[in-house]
XYZ file of C-alpha atoms in Angstrom:
433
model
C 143.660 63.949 44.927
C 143.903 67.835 44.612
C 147.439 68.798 44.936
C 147.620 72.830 46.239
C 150.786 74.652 45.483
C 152.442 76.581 48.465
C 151.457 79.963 48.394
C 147.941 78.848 48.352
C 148.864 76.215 51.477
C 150.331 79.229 53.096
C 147.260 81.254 52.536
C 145.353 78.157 53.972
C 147.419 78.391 57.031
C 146.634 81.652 57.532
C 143.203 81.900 56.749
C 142.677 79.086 59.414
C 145.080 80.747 61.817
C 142.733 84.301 61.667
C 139.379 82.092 62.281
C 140.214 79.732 65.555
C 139.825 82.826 67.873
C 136.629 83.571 66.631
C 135.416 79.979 66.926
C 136.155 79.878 70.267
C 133.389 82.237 71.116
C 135.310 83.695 74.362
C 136.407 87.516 72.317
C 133.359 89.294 73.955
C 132.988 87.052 76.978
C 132.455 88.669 80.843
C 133.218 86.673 83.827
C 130.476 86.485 85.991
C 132.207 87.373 88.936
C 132.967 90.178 87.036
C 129.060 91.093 86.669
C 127.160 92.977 89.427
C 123.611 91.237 88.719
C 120.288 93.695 89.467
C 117.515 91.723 90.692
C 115.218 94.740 91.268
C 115.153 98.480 89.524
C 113.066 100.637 91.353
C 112.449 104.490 89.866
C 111.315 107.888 91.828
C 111.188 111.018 90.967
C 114.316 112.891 92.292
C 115.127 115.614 94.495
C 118.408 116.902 92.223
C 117.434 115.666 88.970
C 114.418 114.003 87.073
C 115.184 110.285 88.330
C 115.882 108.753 91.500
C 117.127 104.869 90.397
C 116.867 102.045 93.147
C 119.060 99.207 92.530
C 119.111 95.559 94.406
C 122.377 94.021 93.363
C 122.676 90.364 94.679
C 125.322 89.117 96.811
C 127.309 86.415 95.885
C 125.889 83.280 97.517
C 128.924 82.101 100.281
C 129.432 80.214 103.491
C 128.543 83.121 105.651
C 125.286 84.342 103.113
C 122.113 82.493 104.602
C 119.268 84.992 103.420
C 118.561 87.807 105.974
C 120.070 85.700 108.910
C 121.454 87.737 111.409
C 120.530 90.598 109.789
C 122.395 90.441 106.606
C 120.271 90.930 103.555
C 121.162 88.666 100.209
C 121.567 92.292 98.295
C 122.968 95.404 98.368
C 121.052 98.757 97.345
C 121.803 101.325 95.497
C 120.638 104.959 94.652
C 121.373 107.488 92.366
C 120.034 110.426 90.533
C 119.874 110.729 87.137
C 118.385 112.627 83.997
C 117.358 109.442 82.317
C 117.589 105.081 83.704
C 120.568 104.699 81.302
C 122.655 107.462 82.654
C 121.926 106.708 86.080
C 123.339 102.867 85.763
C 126.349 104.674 84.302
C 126.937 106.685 87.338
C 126.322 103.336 89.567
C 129.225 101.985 87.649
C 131.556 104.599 88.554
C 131.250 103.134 92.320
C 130.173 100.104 92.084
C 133.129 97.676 92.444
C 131.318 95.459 89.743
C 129.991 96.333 86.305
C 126.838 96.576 86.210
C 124.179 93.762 84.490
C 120.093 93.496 84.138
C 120.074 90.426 82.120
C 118.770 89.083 85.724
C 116.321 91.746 86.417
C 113.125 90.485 87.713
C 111.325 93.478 88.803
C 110.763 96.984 88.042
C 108.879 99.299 90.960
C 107.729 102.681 89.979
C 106.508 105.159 92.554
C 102.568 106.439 92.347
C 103.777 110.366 91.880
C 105.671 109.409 88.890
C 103.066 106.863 87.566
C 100.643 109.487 87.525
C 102.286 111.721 85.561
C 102.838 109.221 82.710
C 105.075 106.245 82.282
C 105.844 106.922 78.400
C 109.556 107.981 78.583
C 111.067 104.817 80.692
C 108.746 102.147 78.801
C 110.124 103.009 75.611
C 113.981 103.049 77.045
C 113.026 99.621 78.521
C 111.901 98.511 75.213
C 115.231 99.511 73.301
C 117.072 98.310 76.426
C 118.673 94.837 75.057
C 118.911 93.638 78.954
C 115.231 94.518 79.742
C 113.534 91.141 80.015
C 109.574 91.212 78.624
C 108.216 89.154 81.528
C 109.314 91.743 83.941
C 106.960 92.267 86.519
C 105.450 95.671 87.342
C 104.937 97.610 90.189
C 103.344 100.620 91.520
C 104.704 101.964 94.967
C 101.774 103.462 96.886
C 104.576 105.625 98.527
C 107.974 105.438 96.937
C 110.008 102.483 95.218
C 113.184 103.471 96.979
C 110.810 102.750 100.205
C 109.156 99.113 99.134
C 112.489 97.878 97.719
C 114.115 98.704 101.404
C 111.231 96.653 102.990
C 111.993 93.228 101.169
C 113.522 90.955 103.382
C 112.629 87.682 102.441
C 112.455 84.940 105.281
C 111.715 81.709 103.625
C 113.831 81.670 100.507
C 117.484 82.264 100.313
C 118.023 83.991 97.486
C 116.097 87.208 96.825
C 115.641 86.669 92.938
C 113.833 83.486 94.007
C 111.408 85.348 95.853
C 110.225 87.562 93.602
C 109.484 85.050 90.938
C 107.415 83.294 93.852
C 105.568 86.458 95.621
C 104.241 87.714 92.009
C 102.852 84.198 90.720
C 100.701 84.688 94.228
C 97.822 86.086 91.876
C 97.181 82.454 91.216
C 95.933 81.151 94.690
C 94.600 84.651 96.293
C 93.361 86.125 93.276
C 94.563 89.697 94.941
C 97.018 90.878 92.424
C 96.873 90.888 88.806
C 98.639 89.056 86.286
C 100.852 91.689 84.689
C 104.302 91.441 82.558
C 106.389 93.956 80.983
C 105.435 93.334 77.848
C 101.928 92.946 78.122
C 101.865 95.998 80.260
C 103.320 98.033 77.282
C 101.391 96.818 74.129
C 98.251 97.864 76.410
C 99.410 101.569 77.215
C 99.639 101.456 73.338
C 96.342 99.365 72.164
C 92.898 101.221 71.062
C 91.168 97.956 72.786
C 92.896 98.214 76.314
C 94.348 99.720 79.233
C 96.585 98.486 81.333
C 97.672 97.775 85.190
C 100.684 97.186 87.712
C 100.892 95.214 90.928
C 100.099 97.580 93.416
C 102.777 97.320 96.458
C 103.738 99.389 99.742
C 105.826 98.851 103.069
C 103.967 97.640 105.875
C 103.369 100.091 108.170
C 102.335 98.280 111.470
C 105.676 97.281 113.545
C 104.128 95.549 116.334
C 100.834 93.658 117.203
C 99.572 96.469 119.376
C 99.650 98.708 116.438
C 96.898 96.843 114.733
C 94.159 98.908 113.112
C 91.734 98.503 110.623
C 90.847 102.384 109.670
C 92.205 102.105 106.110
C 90.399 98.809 105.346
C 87.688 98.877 102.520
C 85.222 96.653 104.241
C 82.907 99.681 104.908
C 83.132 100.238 100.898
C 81.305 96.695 100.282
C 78.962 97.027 102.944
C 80.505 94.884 105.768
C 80.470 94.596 109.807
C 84.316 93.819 109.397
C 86.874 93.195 106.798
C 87.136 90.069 104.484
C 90.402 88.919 103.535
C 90.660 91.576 100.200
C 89.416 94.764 101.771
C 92.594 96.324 101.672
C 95.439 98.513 99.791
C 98.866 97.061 99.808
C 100.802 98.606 103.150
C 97.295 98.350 104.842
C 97.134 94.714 105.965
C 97.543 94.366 109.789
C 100.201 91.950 109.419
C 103.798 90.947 111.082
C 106.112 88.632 109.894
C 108.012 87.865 106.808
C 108.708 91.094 104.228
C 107.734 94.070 105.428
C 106.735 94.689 101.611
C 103.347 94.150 100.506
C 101.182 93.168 97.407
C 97.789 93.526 97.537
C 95.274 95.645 94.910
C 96.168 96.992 91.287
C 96.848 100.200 89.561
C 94.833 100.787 87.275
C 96.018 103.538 83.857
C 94.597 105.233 81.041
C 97.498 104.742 78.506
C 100.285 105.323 80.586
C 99.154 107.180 83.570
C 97.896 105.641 86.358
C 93.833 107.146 86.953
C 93.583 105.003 90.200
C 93.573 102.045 92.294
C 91.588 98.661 93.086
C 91.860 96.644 96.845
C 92.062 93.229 96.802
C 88.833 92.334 96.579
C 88.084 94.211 93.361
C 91.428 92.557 92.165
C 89.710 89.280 92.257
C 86.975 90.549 90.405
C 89.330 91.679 87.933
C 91.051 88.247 87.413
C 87.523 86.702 86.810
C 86.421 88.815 84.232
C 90.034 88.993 82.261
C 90.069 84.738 82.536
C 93.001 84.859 84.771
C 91.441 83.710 87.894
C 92.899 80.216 89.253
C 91.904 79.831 92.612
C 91.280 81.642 96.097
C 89.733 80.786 99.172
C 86.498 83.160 99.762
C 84.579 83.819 103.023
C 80.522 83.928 101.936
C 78.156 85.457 104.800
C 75.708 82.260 105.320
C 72.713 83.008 103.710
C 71.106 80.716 106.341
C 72.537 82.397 109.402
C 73.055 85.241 110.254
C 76.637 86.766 111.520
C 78.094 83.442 110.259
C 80.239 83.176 107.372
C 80.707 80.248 104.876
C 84.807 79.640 103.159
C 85.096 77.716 99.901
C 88.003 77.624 97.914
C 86.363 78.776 94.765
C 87.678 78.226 91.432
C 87.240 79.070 87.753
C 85.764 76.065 86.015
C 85.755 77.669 82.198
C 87.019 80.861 81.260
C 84.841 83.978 80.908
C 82.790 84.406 78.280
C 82.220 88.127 76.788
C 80.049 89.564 74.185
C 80.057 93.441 72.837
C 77.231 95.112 70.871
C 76.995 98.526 69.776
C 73.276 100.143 71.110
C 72.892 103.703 69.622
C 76.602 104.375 69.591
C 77.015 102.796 73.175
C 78.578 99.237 74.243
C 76.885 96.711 75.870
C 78.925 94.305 77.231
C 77.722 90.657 78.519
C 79.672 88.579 80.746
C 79.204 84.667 81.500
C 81.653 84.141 84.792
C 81.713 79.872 85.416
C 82.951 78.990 88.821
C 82.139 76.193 91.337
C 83.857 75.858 94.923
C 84.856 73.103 97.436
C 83.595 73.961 100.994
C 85.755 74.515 103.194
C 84.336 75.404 106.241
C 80.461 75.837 107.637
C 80.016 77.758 110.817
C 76.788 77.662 111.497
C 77.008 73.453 110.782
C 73.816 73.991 108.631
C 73.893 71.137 106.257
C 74.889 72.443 102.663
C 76.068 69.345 100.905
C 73.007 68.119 99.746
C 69.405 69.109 99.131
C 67.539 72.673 99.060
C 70.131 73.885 101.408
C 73.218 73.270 98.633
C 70.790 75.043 95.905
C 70.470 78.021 98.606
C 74.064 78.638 98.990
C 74.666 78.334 95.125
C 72.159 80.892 94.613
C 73.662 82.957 97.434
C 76.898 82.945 95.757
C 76.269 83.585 92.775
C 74.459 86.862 93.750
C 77.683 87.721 96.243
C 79.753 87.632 93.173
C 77.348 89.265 90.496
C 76.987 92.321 93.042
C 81.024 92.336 93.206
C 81.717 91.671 89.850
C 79.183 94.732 89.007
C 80.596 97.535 91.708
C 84.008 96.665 89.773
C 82.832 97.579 86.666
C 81.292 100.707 87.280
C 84.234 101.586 88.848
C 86.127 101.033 85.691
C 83.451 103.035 84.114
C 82.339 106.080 86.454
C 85.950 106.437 88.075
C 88.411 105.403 85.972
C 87.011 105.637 82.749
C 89.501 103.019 81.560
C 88.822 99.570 79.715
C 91.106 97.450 81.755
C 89.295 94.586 81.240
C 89.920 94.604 77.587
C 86.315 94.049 76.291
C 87.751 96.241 73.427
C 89.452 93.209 71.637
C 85.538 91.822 71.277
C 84.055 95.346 70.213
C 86.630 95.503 67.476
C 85.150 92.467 65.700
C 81.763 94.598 65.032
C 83.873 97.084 62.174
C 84.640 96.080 58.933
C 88.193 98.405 58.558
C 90.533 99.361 60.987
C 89.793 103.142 60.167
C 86.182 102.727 61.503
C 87.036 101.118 64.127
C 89.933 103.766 65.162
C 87.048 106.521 64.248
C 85.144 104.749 66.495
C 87.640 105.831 69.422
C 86.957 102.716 72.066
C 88.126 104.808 75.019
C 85.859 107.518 74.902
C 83.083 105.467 74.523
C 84.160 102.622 77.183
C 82.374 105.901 80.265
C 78.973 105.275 78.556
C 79.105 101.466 78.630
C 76.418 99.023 80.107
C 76.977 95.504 81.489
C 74.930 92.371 81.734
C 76.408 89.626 83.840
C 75.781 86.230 84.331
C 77.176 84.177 87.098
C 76.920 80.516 87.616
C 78.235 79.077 90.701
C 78.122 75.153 91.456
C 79.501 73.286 94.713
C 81.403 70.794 93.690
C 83.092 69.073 97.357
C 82.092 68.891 100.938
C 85.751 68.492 101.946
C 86.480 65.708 104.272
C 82.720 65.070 105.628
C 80.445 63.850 104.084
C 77.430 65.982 105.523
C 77.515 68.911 108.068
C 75.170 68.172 111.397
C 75.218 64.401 111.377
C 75.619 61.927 114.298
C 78.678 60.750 112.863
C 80.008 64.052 112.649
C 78.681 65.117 116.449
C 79.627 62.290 117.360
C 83.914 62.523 116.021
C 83.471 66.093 117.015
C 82.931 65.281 120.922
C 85.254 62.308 121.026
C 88.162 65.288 119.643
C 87.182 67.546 122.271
């Protein structure tokens, strides 16, 4: 047994005495009462200074805090101007009664104006920023952010942070917004191979019913009688009920200025050729009758395939897009389960989408001149250094590329029938009426 002398016991003692605060981990710790938590950071440019910050702030859930019942939102909101995000949440905490904290944030909304003009400055702050999270949505306000964050009032979910982690996963059942994340969004403003793009939201702007109008629809765009259920900008959809704030379209950037924006039917097209398509219901005109529409919920069975060759100092870019869809509803009754009739309306399809998939691209091309797609990543492969490929410069080539497509479409379910226009079916149908 090792026998210690006293002044090393004493020294022990001490030693041991110095170290149990720091074990306790509590020397640094912030009550969370204490912590005023931002849910949703929304930047303008200002009328005094260079910013105009937006902050939601949640309420602390209590007895009397139901959501937006009886008019009571679930945050509070906050503006300020600033010269820089930083400075501005310092000059919140000078009246805010709590200190300020964005280790919740799930959100940040940047007006068009000041996405146009470049987004460089407040990407790299949020990159430094320990409290920025990476899977941060982001937004572009057709109008302002100060605007869109005012028009969230969510109805069917308590707690506002809950909704916004529900409204932005929407991309996977209405293929109208794109999948987008902090930091994805930022490693694309910087890549040779991409570009990238926001969520593109607005207020609603229709208050009643009887203001319903259609005159900012796209539908005339792709060549329709009236609009499908993606010809439209966000703020556009002739809609009541639920948040007046809308998400419907993408911005689209070269690096980090926004060059333009996509409805949510070119969205779609968008998700298909990027692989991040789930799942949508689609209306089809019937190629068998006329001014009658076909709806299948159409899905991605494989993802995309893509292939990049250099011709004469050009790309061309092939695409293989898999999908198949489960009818939903027929209403002509025409009998499309089975037969010549199924092989019709697969070959219908599949030209609906190639023609959509195609006006997308050369959008991306002619207009936007912006690889958003990120066929770049597959071009790269074709140099043998990194310095030929940079000297190849990707995104001043991307205006003078070509595209093949190739879409195969395959009906997989009839839904609950088993064939549209039989006796049984006539038959169920009168006894129900």
């Amino acid at each position: 047994m090792i026998k210690m002398n006293k002044g090393k016991r004493l020294i022990a003692i001490i030693l041991l005495a110095a170290l149990c605060p720091l074990l306790t981990s509590c020397y640094d710790a912030r009550e969370v009462d204490d912590l005023g938590f931002v849910i949703a950071l929304g930047l303008d440019k200002g009328k005094t200074n260079v910013l105009r910050l937006t902050l939601q702030i949640a309420k602390p859930e209590s007895g009397n805090d139901s959501g937006s019942s009886g008019g009571n939102l679930p945050y509070e909101q906050f503006s300020v101007e600033a010269p820089a995000i930083f400075s501005g949440l310092n000059m919140i905490n000078t009246f805010a009664s709590k200190q300020i904290s964005l280790t919740h944030l799930k959100v940040v909304v940047f007006s068009s104006e000041l996405a146009r003009e470049g987004l460089k400055p407040y990407l790299n702050a949020m990159l430094r920023g320990k409290e920025f999270r990476p899977n941060m949505p982001i937004v572009v306000a057709r109008n302002t952010a100060e605007e869109y964050l005012q028009s969230v009032d969510p109805k069917l979910v308590i707690n506002t942070a809950k909704y916004y982690e529900l409204v932005f996963q929407s991309y996977k059942y209405t293929g109208s917004i794109p999948k987008v994340e902090f930091h994805d969004f930022y490693l694309a403003s910087k890549s040779p191979c991409r570009n990238p793009v926001a969520i593109l939201g607005d207020a609603g702007k229709f208050q009643s019913a009887e203001e319903f109008d259609i005159k900012n629809s796209t539908y005339m765009d792709h060549q329709r009688s009236m609009p499908f259920e993606g010809d439209f900008f966000a703020g556009d959809i002739p809609a009541l009920g639920g948040a007046r704030a809308e998400n419907v379209g993408l911005a689209a950037f070269a690096g980090d200025k926004m060059v333009g924006e996509l409805d949510g039917t070119n969205t779609t097209m968008y998700l298909l050729c990027t692989g991040d398509y789930v799942h949508a219901y689609w209306t089809f005109p019937d190629p068998l009758a006329e001014g009658e529409y076909v709806l299948m919920d159409v899905k991605q069975s494989r993802k995309p395939r893509h292939r990049v060759d250099i011709v004469d100092g050009k790309p061309r870019i092939d695409i293989m897009l898999n999908l198949e869809g489960d009818l939903v509803a027929v209403q002509s009754d025409i009998d499309y389960e089975t037969g010549e009739n199924a092989l019709v309306l697969e070959s219908a399809a599949e030209t609906y989408i190639k023609d959509h998939v195609q006006k997308f691209l050369d959008k991306t091309v002619n207009e936007f001149q912006s690889d958003i797609c990120g066929f770049g990543a597959y071009a790269r492969a074709l140099f043998m250094t990194w310095a030929e490929w940079e000297a190849y410069n990707w995104h001043a080539k991307y205006k003078d590329a070509t595209f093949n497509l190739t879409v195969n479409f395959k009906v997989r379910r009839p839904g609950l029938i088993l064939r549209s226009g039989s006796p049984e079916t006539k038959e169920n149908r009168s006894d129900r009426q």
